[in-house]
PDB file of C-alpha atoms in Angstrom:
ATOM      1  CA  UNK A   1     230.772 207.409  41.756  1.00  0.00           C
ATOM      2  CA  UNK A   2     233.454 205.170  39.665  1.00  0.00           C
ATOM      3  CA  UNK A   3     231.325 202.257  38.093  1.00  0.00           C
ATOM      4  CA  UNK A   4     234.262 200.209  38.954  1.00  0.00           C
ATOM      5  CA  UNK A   5     233.633 199.975  42.779  1.00  0.00           C
ATOM      6  CA  UNK A   6     229.926 198.933  42.484  1.00  0.00           C
ATOM      7  CA  UNK A   7     228.466 195.253  43.574  1.00  0.00           C
ATOM      8  CA  UNK A   8     225.761 193.114  43.213  1.00  0.00           C
ATOM      9  CA  UNK A   9     223.590 194.163  45.867  1.00  0.00           C
ATOM     10  CA  UNK A  10     221.977 190.752  47.980  1.00  0.00           C
ATOM     11  CA  UNK A  11     218.012 191.510  47.932  1.00  0.00           C
ATOM     12  CA  UNK A  12     216.298 191.631  51.268  1.00  0.00           C
ATOM     13  CA  UNK A  13     212.246 192.219  52.175  1.00  0.00           C
ATOM     14  CA  UNK A  14     212.765 195.182  55.122  1.00  0.00           C
ATOM     15  CA  UNK A  15     211.141 193.346  58.047  1.00  0.00           C
ATOM     16  CA  UNK A  16     207.852 195.166  58.396  1.00  0.00           C
ATOM     17  CA  UNK A  17     206.306 196.847  62.375  1.00  0.00           C
ATOM     18  CA  UNK A  18     202.665 196.439  62.332  1.00  0.00           C
ATOM     19  CA  UNK A  19     202.001 196.941  66.074  1.00  0.00           C
ATOM     20  CA  UNK A  20     199.918 200.674  67.186  1.00  0.00           C
ATOM     21  CA  UNK A  21     203.187 201.761  68.204  1.00  0.00           C
ATOM     22  CA  UNK A  22     204.338 202.272  65.301  1.00  0.00           C
ATOM     23  CA  UNK A  23     202.241 203.550  63.414  1.00  0.00           C
ATOM     24  CA  UNK A  24     202.684 206.550  62.643  1.00  0.00           C
ATOM     25  CA  UNK A  25     200.188 209.490  63.177  1.00  0.00           C
ATOM     26  CA  UNK A  26     199.594 212.820  61.780  1.00  0.00           C
ATOM     27  CA  UNK A  27     196.877 215.469  60.378  1.00  0.00           C
ATOM     28  CA  UNK A  28     197.127 212.845  56.817  1.00  0.00           C
ATOM     29  CA  UNK A  29     195.705 209.356  58.424  1.00  0.00           C
ATOM     30  CA  UNK A  30     193.785 210.432  62.276  1.00  0.00           C
ATOM     31  CA  UNK A  31     190.900 210.503  61.379  1.00  0.00           C
ATOM     32  CA  UNK A  32     191.309 206.793  60.345  1.00  0.00           C
ATOM     33  CA  UNK A  33     193.066 205.562  62.862  1.00  0.00           C
ATOM     34  CA  UNK A  34     190.044 207.298  65.020  1.00  0.00           C
ATOM     35  CA  UNK A  35     187.736 205.414  63.194  1.00  0.00           C
ATOM     36  CA  UNK A  36     189.247 202.170  63.297  1.00  0.00           C
ATOM     37  CA  UNK A  37     189.495 201.992  67.048  1.00  0.00           C
ATOM     38  CA  UNK A  38     185.502 202.856  67.678  1.00  0.00           C
ATOM     39  CA  UNK A  39     185.036 199.785  66.910  1.00  0.00           C
ATOM     40  CA  UNK A  40     182.579 198.272  68.341  1.00  0.00           C
ATOM     41  CA  UNK A  41     180.269 201.338  68.265  1.00  0.00           C
ATOM     42  CA  UNK A  42     180.913 201.536  64.612  1.00  0.00           C
ATOM     43  CA  UNK A  43     177.927 202.910  62.803  1.00  0.00           C
ATOM     44  CA  UNK A  44     177.790 199.884  60.180  1.00  0.00           C
ATOM     45  CA  UNK A  45     178.629 196.894  60.726  1.00  0.00           C
ATOM     46  CA  UNK A  46     181.717 198.061  57.712  1.00  0.00           C
ATOM     47  CA  UNK A  47     183.970 200.393  57.111  1.00  0.00           C
ATOM     48  CA  UNK A  48     185.651 201.855  54.587  1.00  0.00           C
ATOM     49  CA  UNK A  49     189.539 203.149  54.737  1.00  0.00           C
ATOM     50  CA  UNK A  50     190.292 204.067  51.220  1.00  0.00           C
ATOM     51  CA  UNK A  51     194.180 205.778  50.078  1.00  0.00           C
ATOM     52  CA  UNK A  52     197.494 205.891  47.528  1.00  0.00           C
ATOM     53  CA  UNK A  53     199.438 202.908  47.393  1.00  0.00           C
ATOM     54  CA  UNK A  54     201.432 202.918  50.356  1.00  0.00           C
ATOM     55  CA  UNK A  55     199.768 205.143  52.960  1.00  0.00           C
ATOM     56  CA  UNK A  56     199.621 202.159  55.487  1.00  0.00           C
ATOM     57  CA  UNK A  57     196.547 200.443  55.409  1.00  0.00           C
ATOM     58  CA  UNK A  58     197.465 197.275  55.574  1.00  0.00           C
ATOM     59  CA  UNK A  59     199.275 198.491  59.265  1.00  0.00           C
ATOM     60  CA  UNK A  60     195.786 200.611  60.139  1.00  0.00           C
ATOM     61  CA  UNK A  61     193.458 195.885  59.623  1.00  0.00           C
ATOM     62  CA  UNK A  62     196.570 194.697  61.628  1.00  0.00           C
ATOM     63  CA  UNK A  63     195.803 198.170  64.874  1.00  0.00           C
ATOM     64  CA  UNK A  64     191.972 196.556  63.819  1.00  0.00           C
ATOM     65  CA  UNK A  65     192.408 193.312  64.451  1.00  0.00           C
ATOM     66  CA  UNK A  66     194.189 193.659  67.484  1.00  0.00           C
ATOM     67  CA  UNK A  67     192.222 196.189  68.991  1.00  0.00           C
ATOM     68  CA  UNK A  68     189.235 193.795  67.968  1.00  0.00           C
ATOM     69  CA  UNK A  69     191.446 191.536  70.213  1.00  0.00           C
ATOM     70  CA  UNK A  70     191.765 193.119  72.643  1.00  0.00           C
ATOM     71  CA  UNK A  71     188.383 194.610  73.029  1.00  0.00           C
ATOM     72  CA  UNK A  72     186.040 191.318  72.503  1.00  0.00           C
ATOM     73  CA  UNK A  73     188.866 189.943  75.915  1.00  0.00           C
ATOM     74  CA  UNK A  74     189.524 186.903  73.115  1.00  0.00           C
ATOM     75  CA  UNK A  75     192.474 185.392  71.458  1.00  0.00           C
ATOM     76  CA  UNK A  76     191.528 184.277  67.602  1.00  0.00           C
ATOM     77  CA  UNK A  77     192.866 185.291  65.231  1.00  0.00           C
ATOM     78  CA  UNK A  78     191.016 188.172  62.245  1.00  0.00           C
ATOM     79  CA  UNK A  79     191.343 186.739  58.915  1.00  0.00           C
ATOM     80  CA  UNK A  80     193.416 189.263  56.173  1.00  0.00           C
ATOM     81  CA  UNK A  81     191.648 188.169  53.256  1.00  0.00           C
ATOM     82  CA  UNK A  82     191.968 189.651  49.123  1.00  0.00           C
ATOM     83  CA  UNK A  83     189.096 191.308  47.724  1.00  0.00           C
ATOM     84  CA  UNK A  84     189.934 189.733  44.593  1.00  0.00           C
ATOM     85  CA  UNK A  85     190.211 185.496  45.911  1.00  0.00           C
ATOM     86  CA  UNK A  86     186.136 185.961  48.394  1.00  0.00           C
ATOM     87  CA  UNK A  87     184.639 183.225  45.615  1.00  0.00           C
ATOM     88  CA  UNK A  88     180.895 182.881  45.703  1.00  0.00           C
ATOM     89  CA  UNK A  89     181.392 179.606  46.887  1.00  0.00           C
ATOM     90  CA  UNK A  90     182.696 179.855  49.959  1.00  0.00           C
ATOM     91  CA  UNK A  91     180.902 182.972  51.290  1.00  0.00           C
ATOM     92  CA  UNK A  92     179.531 180.594  53.853  1.00  0.00           C
ATOM     93  CA  UNK A  93     181.935 179.090  55.598  1.00  0.00           C
ATOM     94  CA  UNK A  94     184.026 182.900  55.297  1.00  0.00           C
ATOM     95  CA  UNK A  95     181.097 184.177  57.519  1.00  0.00           C
ATOM     96  CA  UNK A  96     181.146 181.092  60.113  1.00  0.00           C
ATOM     97  CA  UNK A  97     184.918 181.191  60.763  1.00  0.00           C
ATOM     98  CA  UNK A  98     185.215 185.238  60.713  1.00  0.00           C
ATOM     99  CA  UNK A  99     182.638 187.156  63.087  1.00  0.00           C
ATOM    100  CA  UNK A 100     185.344 190.071  61.526  1.00  0.00           C
ATOM    101  CA  UNK A 101     187.131 190.048  58.388  1.00  0.00           C
ATOM    102  CA  UNK A 102     189.554 192.154  56.746  1.00  0.00           C
ATOM    103  CA  UNK A 103     188.920 192.225  53.312  1.00  0.00           C
ATOM    104  CA  UNK A 104     191.762 194.509  52.148  1.00  0.00           C
ATOM    105  CA  UNK A 105     192.139 195.923  47.277  1.00  0.00           C
ATOM    106  CA  UNK A 106     188.619 195.863  47.119  1.00  0.00           C
ATOM    107  CA  UNK A 107     189.124 197.279  43.125  1.00  0.00           C
ATOM    108  CA  UNK A 108     187.183 196.959  39.550  1.00  0.00           C
ATOM    109  CA  UNK A 109     189.103 193.318  40.177  1.00  0.00           C
ATOM    110  CA  UNK A 110     186.950 191.395  41.893  1.00  0.00           C
ATOM    111  CA  UNK A 111     183.763 188.600  41.709  1.00  0.00           C
ATOM    112  CA  UNK A 112     181.330 191.040  42.318  1.00  0.00           C
ATOM    113  CA  UNK A 113     178.700 188.645  42.836  1.00  0.00           C
ATOM    114  CA  UNK A 114     180.696 187.218  45.525  1.00  0.00           C
ATOM    115  CA  UNK A 115     181.452 190.519  47.547  1.00  0.00           C
ATOM    116  CA  UNK A 116     178.209 190.778  47.124  1.00  0.00           C
ATOM    117  CA  UNK A 117     177.401 188.300  48.555  1.00  0.00           C
ATOM    118  CA  UNK A 118     179.684 188.069  51.136  1.00  0.00           C
ATOM    119  CA  UNK A 119     178.451 192.278  52.315  1.00  0.00           C
ATOM    120  CA  UNK A 120     174.443 190.886  52.368  1.00  0.00           C
ATOM    121  CA  UNK A 121     175.691 188.037  54.460  1.00  0.00           C
ATOM    122  CA  UNK A 122     177.716 190.081  57.456  1.00  0.00           C
ATOM    123  CA  UNK A 123     174.684 192.814  57.448  1.00  0.00           C
ATOM    124  CA  UNK A 124     171.816 190.272  57.669  1.00  0.00           C
ATOM    125  CA  UNK A 125     173.259 188.179  60.129  1.00  0.00           C
ATOM    126  CA  UNK A 126     175.750 189.685  62.112  1.00  0.00           C
ATOM    127  CA  UNK A 127     179.652 190.501  61.703  1.00  0.00           C
ATOM    128  CA  UNK A 128     182.195 192.909  60.904  1.00  0.00           C
ATOM    129  CA  UNK A 129     183.929 193.671  57.607  1.00  0.00           C
ATOM    130  CA  UNK A 130     186.727 196.355  57.602  1.00  0.00           C
ATOM    131  CA  UNK A 131     187.965 197.172  54.172  1.00  0.00           C
ATOM    132  CA  UNK A 132     190.294 199.069  51.844  1.00  0.00           C
ATOM    133  CA  UNK A 133     190.751 200.426  48.499  1.00  0.00           C
ATOM    134  CA  UNK A 134     193.283 203.343  46.982  1.00  0.00           C
ATOM    135  CA  UNK A 135     189.663 204.397  45.732  1.00  0.00           C
ATOM    136  CA  UNK A 136     186.389 205.123  47.926  1.00  0.00           C
ATOM    137  CA  UNK A 137     183.439 202.571  46.099  1.00  0.00           C
ATOM    138  CA  UNK A 138     182.332 205.729  43.836  1.00  0.00           C
ATOM    139  CA  UNK A 139     185.169 206.387  42.650  1.00  0.00           C
ATOM    140  CA  UNK A 140     185.168 202.455  40.866  1.00  0.00           C
ATOM    141  CA  UNK A 141     183.316 200.954  38.126  1.00  0.00           C
ATOM    142  CA  UNK A 142     181.335 198.517  39.285  1.00  0.00           C
ATOM    143  CA  UNK A 143     179.449 196.367  37.082  1.00  0.00           C
ATOM    144  CA  UNK A 144     176.780 195.456  39.343  1.00  0.00           C
ATOM    145  CA  UNK A 145     174.446 198.083  40.168  1.00  0.00           C
ATOM    146  CA  UNK A 146     173.245 195.644  43.354  1.00  0.00           C
ATOM    147  CA  UNK A 147     177.044 195.802  44.839  1.00  0.00           C
ATOM    148  CA  UNK A 148     177.905 199.154  44.262  1.00  0.00           C
ATOM    149  CA  UNK A 149     174.610 201.406  45.922  1.00  0.00           C
ATOM    150  CA  UNK A 150     175.720 198.482  48.781  1.00  0.00           C
ATOM    151  CA  UNK A 151     178.630 199.817  48.891  1.00  0.00           C
ATOM    152  CA  UNK A 152     178.742 202.804  48.237  1.00  0.00           C
ATOM    153  CA  UNK A 153     176.763 203.396  51.952  1.00  0.00           C
ATOM    154  CA  UNK A 154     178.965 202.075  53.820  1.00  0.00           C
ATOM    155  CA  UNK A 155     181.083 204.685  55.869  1.00  0.00           C
ATOM    156  CA  UNK A 156     184.510 205.435  54.247  1.00  0.00           C
ATOM    157  CA  UNK A 157     187.315 207.196  55.904  1.00  0.00           C
ATOM    158  CA  UNK A 158     190.518 208.285  53.873  1.00  0.00           C
ATOM    159  CA  UNK A 159     194.067 209.076  54.230  1.00  0.00           C
ATOM    160  CA  UNK A 160     195.659 211.209  52.637  1.00  0.00           C
ATOM    161  CA  UNK A 161     198.841 211.988  50.820  1.00  0.00           C
ATOM    162  CA  UNK A 162     201.081 212.282  54.069  1.00  0.00           C
ATOM    163  CA  UNK A 163     202.474 216.280  54.774  1.00  0.00           C
ATOM    164  CA  UNK A 164     205.482 217.269  56.245  1.00  0.00           C
ATOM    165  CA  UNK A 165     206.148 216.104  59.304  1.00  0.00           C
ATOM    166  CA  UNK A 166     204.647 212.788  57.974  1.00  0.00           C
ATOM    167  CA  UNK A 167     207.352 212.705  55.027  1.00  0.00           C
ATOM    168  CA  UNK A 168     209.893 213.330  58.504  1.00  0.00           C
ATOM    169  CA  UNK A 169     208.936 210.542  59.602  1.00  0.00           C
ATOM    170  CA  UNK A 170     208.529 207.502  56.803  1.00  0.00           C
ATOM    171  CA  UNK A 171     211.038 208.517  55.603  1.00  0.00           C
ATOM    172  CA  UNK A 172     213.160 208.037  59.252  1.00  0.00           C
ATOM    173  CA  UNK A 173     210.902 204.694  59.735  1.00  0.00           C
ATOM    174  CA  UNK A 174     211.511 203.143  56.039  1.00  0.00           C
ATOM    175  CA  UNK A 175     215.640 202.865  56.726  1.00  0.00           C
ATOM    176  CA  UNK A 176     215.127 202.088  59.987  1.00  0.00           C
ATOM    177  CA  UNK A 177     213.274 198.914  58.752  1.00  0.00           C
ATOM    178  CA  UNK A 178     216.534 198.392  57.024  1.00  0.00           C
ATOM    179  CA  UNK A 179     218.543 199.560  59.411  1.00  0.00           C
ATOM    180  CA  UNK A 180     220.007 202.170  57.577  1.00  0.00           C
ATOM    181  CA  UNK A 181     219.967 204.945  59.914  1.00  0.00           C
ATOM    182  CA  UNK A 182     220.802 208.956  58.111  1.00  0.00           C
ATOM    183  CA  UNK A 183     222.151 212.224  59.176  1.00  0.00           C
ATOM    184  CA  UNK A 184     220.551 215.058  59.077  1.00  0.00           C
ATOM    185  CA  UNK A 185     221.646 216.513  55.639  1.00  0.00           C
ATOM    186  CA  UNK A 186     220.238 212.893  54.480  1.00  0.00           C
ATOM    187  CA  UNK A 187     217.153 214.081  55.259  1.00  0.00           C
ATOM    188  CA  UNK A 188     215.965 217.715  54.607  1.00  0.00           C
ATOM    189  CA  UNK A 189     217.801 217.179  51.006  1.00  0.00           C
ATOM    190  CA  UNK A 190     215.252 214.141  50.456  1.00  0.00           C
ATOM    191  CA  UNK A 191     212.302 216.393  52.706  1.00  0.00           C
ATOM    192  CA  UNK A 192     213.255 219.227  49.862  1.00  0.00           C
ATOM    193  CA  UNK A 193     213.412 217.683  46.702  1.00  0.00           C
ATOM    194  CA  UNK A 194     210.805 214.763  46.894  1.00  0.00           C
ATOM    195  CA  UNK A 195     207.611 214.014  45.328  1.00  0.00           C
ATOM    196  CA  UNK A 196     204.975 214.008  48.413  1.00  0.00           C
ATOM    197  CA  UNK A 197     203.912 211.502  48.288  1.00  0.00           C
ATOM    198  CA  UNK A 198     203.774 207.469  50.029  1.00  0.00           C
ATOM    199  CA  UNK A 199     204.873 205.539  47.015  1.00  0.00           C
ATOM    200  CA  UNK A 200     207.964 208.007  46.301  1.00  0.00           C
ATOM    201  CA  UNK A 201     208.879 207.644  49.740  1.00  0.00           C
ATOM    202  CA  UNK A 202     208.939 203.688  49.513  1.00  0.00           C
ATOM    203  CA  UNK A 203     210.236 203.889  45.799  1.00  0.00           C
ATOM    204  CA  UNK A 204     212.806 206.279  46.923  1.00  0.00           C
ATOM    205  CA  UNK A 205     214.757 204.577  50.098  1.00  0.00           C
ATOM    206  CA  UNK A 206     214.469 201.250  48.140  1.00  0.00           C
ATOM    207  CA  UNK A 207     216.919 202.694  45.089  1.00  0.00           C
ATOM    208  CA  UNK A 208     219.082 203.933  47.813  1.00  0.00           C
ATOM    209  CA  UNK A 209     219.564 201.603  49.779  1.00  0.00           C
ATOM    210  CA  UNK A 210     220.678 199.844  46.504  1.00  0.00           C
ATOM    211  CA  UNK A 211     222.961 201.935  45.706  1.00  0.00           C
ATOM    212  CA  UNK A 212     224.632 202.452  49.215  1.00  0.00           C
ATOM    213  CA  UNK A 213     225.377 198.146  49.144  1.00  0.00           C
ATOM    214  CA  UNK A 214     226.653 198.272  45.342  1.00  0.00           C
ATOM    215  CA  UNK A 215     229.219 201.576  46.724  1.00  0.00           C
ATOM    216  CA  UNK A 216     229.729 199.510  49.578  1.00  0.00           C
ATOM    217  CA  UNK A 217     229.255 203.436  51.647  1.00  0.00           C
ATOM    218  CA  UNK A 218     226.787 204.594  53.694  1.00  0.00           C
ATOM    219  CA  UNK A 219     224.007 206.178  52.723  1.00  0.00           C
ATOM    220  CA  UNK A 220     224.925 210.550  51.590  1.00  0.00           C
ATOM    221  CA  UNK A 221     223.831 213.057  50.068  1.00  0.00           C
ATOM    222  CA  UNK A 222     224.903 211.605  46.098  1.00  0.00           C
ATOM    223  CA  UNK A 223     223.945 208.213  46.746  1.00  0.00           C
ATOM    224  CA  UNK A 224     219.777 210.021  47.786  1.00  0.00           C
ATOM    225  CA  UNK A 225     221.251 212.478  44.578  1.00  0.00           C
ATOM    226  CA  UNK A 226     221.414 209.108  42.001  1.00  0.00           C
ATOM    227  CA  UNK A 227     218.906 207.260  43.795  1.00  0.00           C
ATOM    228  CA  UNK A 228     216.542 210.247  42.918  1.00  0.00           C
ATOM    229  CA  UNK A 229     217.857 210.373  38.640  1.00  0.00           C
ATOM    230  CA  UNK A 230     218.071 206.679  38.528  1.00  0.00           C
ATOM    231  CA  UNK A 231     213.830 207.222  39.950  1.00  0.00           C
ATOM    232  CA  UNK A 232     212.763 210.128  38.033  1.00  0.00           C
ATOM    233  CA  UNK A 233     214.235 208.690  35.344  1.00  0.00           C
ATOM    234  CA  UNK A 234     212.194 205.887  34.761  1.00  0.00           C
ATOM    235  CA  UNK A 235     209.144 207.812  36.201  1.00  0.00           C
ATOM    236  CA  UNK A 236     209.476 208.978  33.143  1.00  0.00           C
ATOM    237  CA  UNK A 237     209.492 205.978  30.741  1.00  0.00           C
ATOM    238  CA  UNK A 238     207.222 204.657  32.333  1.00  0.00           C
ATOM    239  CA  UNK A 239     205.089 207.535  30.806  1.00  0.00           C
ATOM    240  CA  UNK A 240     205.945 206.948  27.487  1.00  0.00           C
TER     241      UNK A 240
END
């Protein structure tokens, strides 16, 4: 493609849709959705949903929040909090104000004592916690043994990398979120040549959108080819 035809695209964030109707269900995430919607008949006060970046954990957390309000017949906000933002001095207030809590992105980069106190308070004094992470807790190297032993008993449900059915729906949705409708030829080319992961799908759609805007052309197979080349080249550079 001729470089002189390019223009600098204006960046904008696509609008995320977090309703139950917008959640794409496939074999890779069916059990996670089922576990979310079992509340309040959970076998434990806490639940972990884990899976790769971009697999829909935050979407599921919003479905959980809406489900809690619907089942409880009470309209109250379910608080979402990043795990690394939980501090010991705030635990009591968090529990007091949030009978149901979503704790996102549990990792080794957290205040382990704060998480330990949060866990104990919800377990001993009542309440529910939905946690999300990229990994099962057994694979996270927590330094505080008491925290590790407690988190390892939390029921967990994985979300696996997408199957072909999920990938097709995901690609269509990611472009649709950017107000782009792609042809069958473009979709088939992507599915035949892409890396099979949520992260790659999201990056590919973003790069293809940027290229199409820079050329002021609709997303086509040549544009997707260029996007894949750029994306694969950048990913190879990151390895060195």
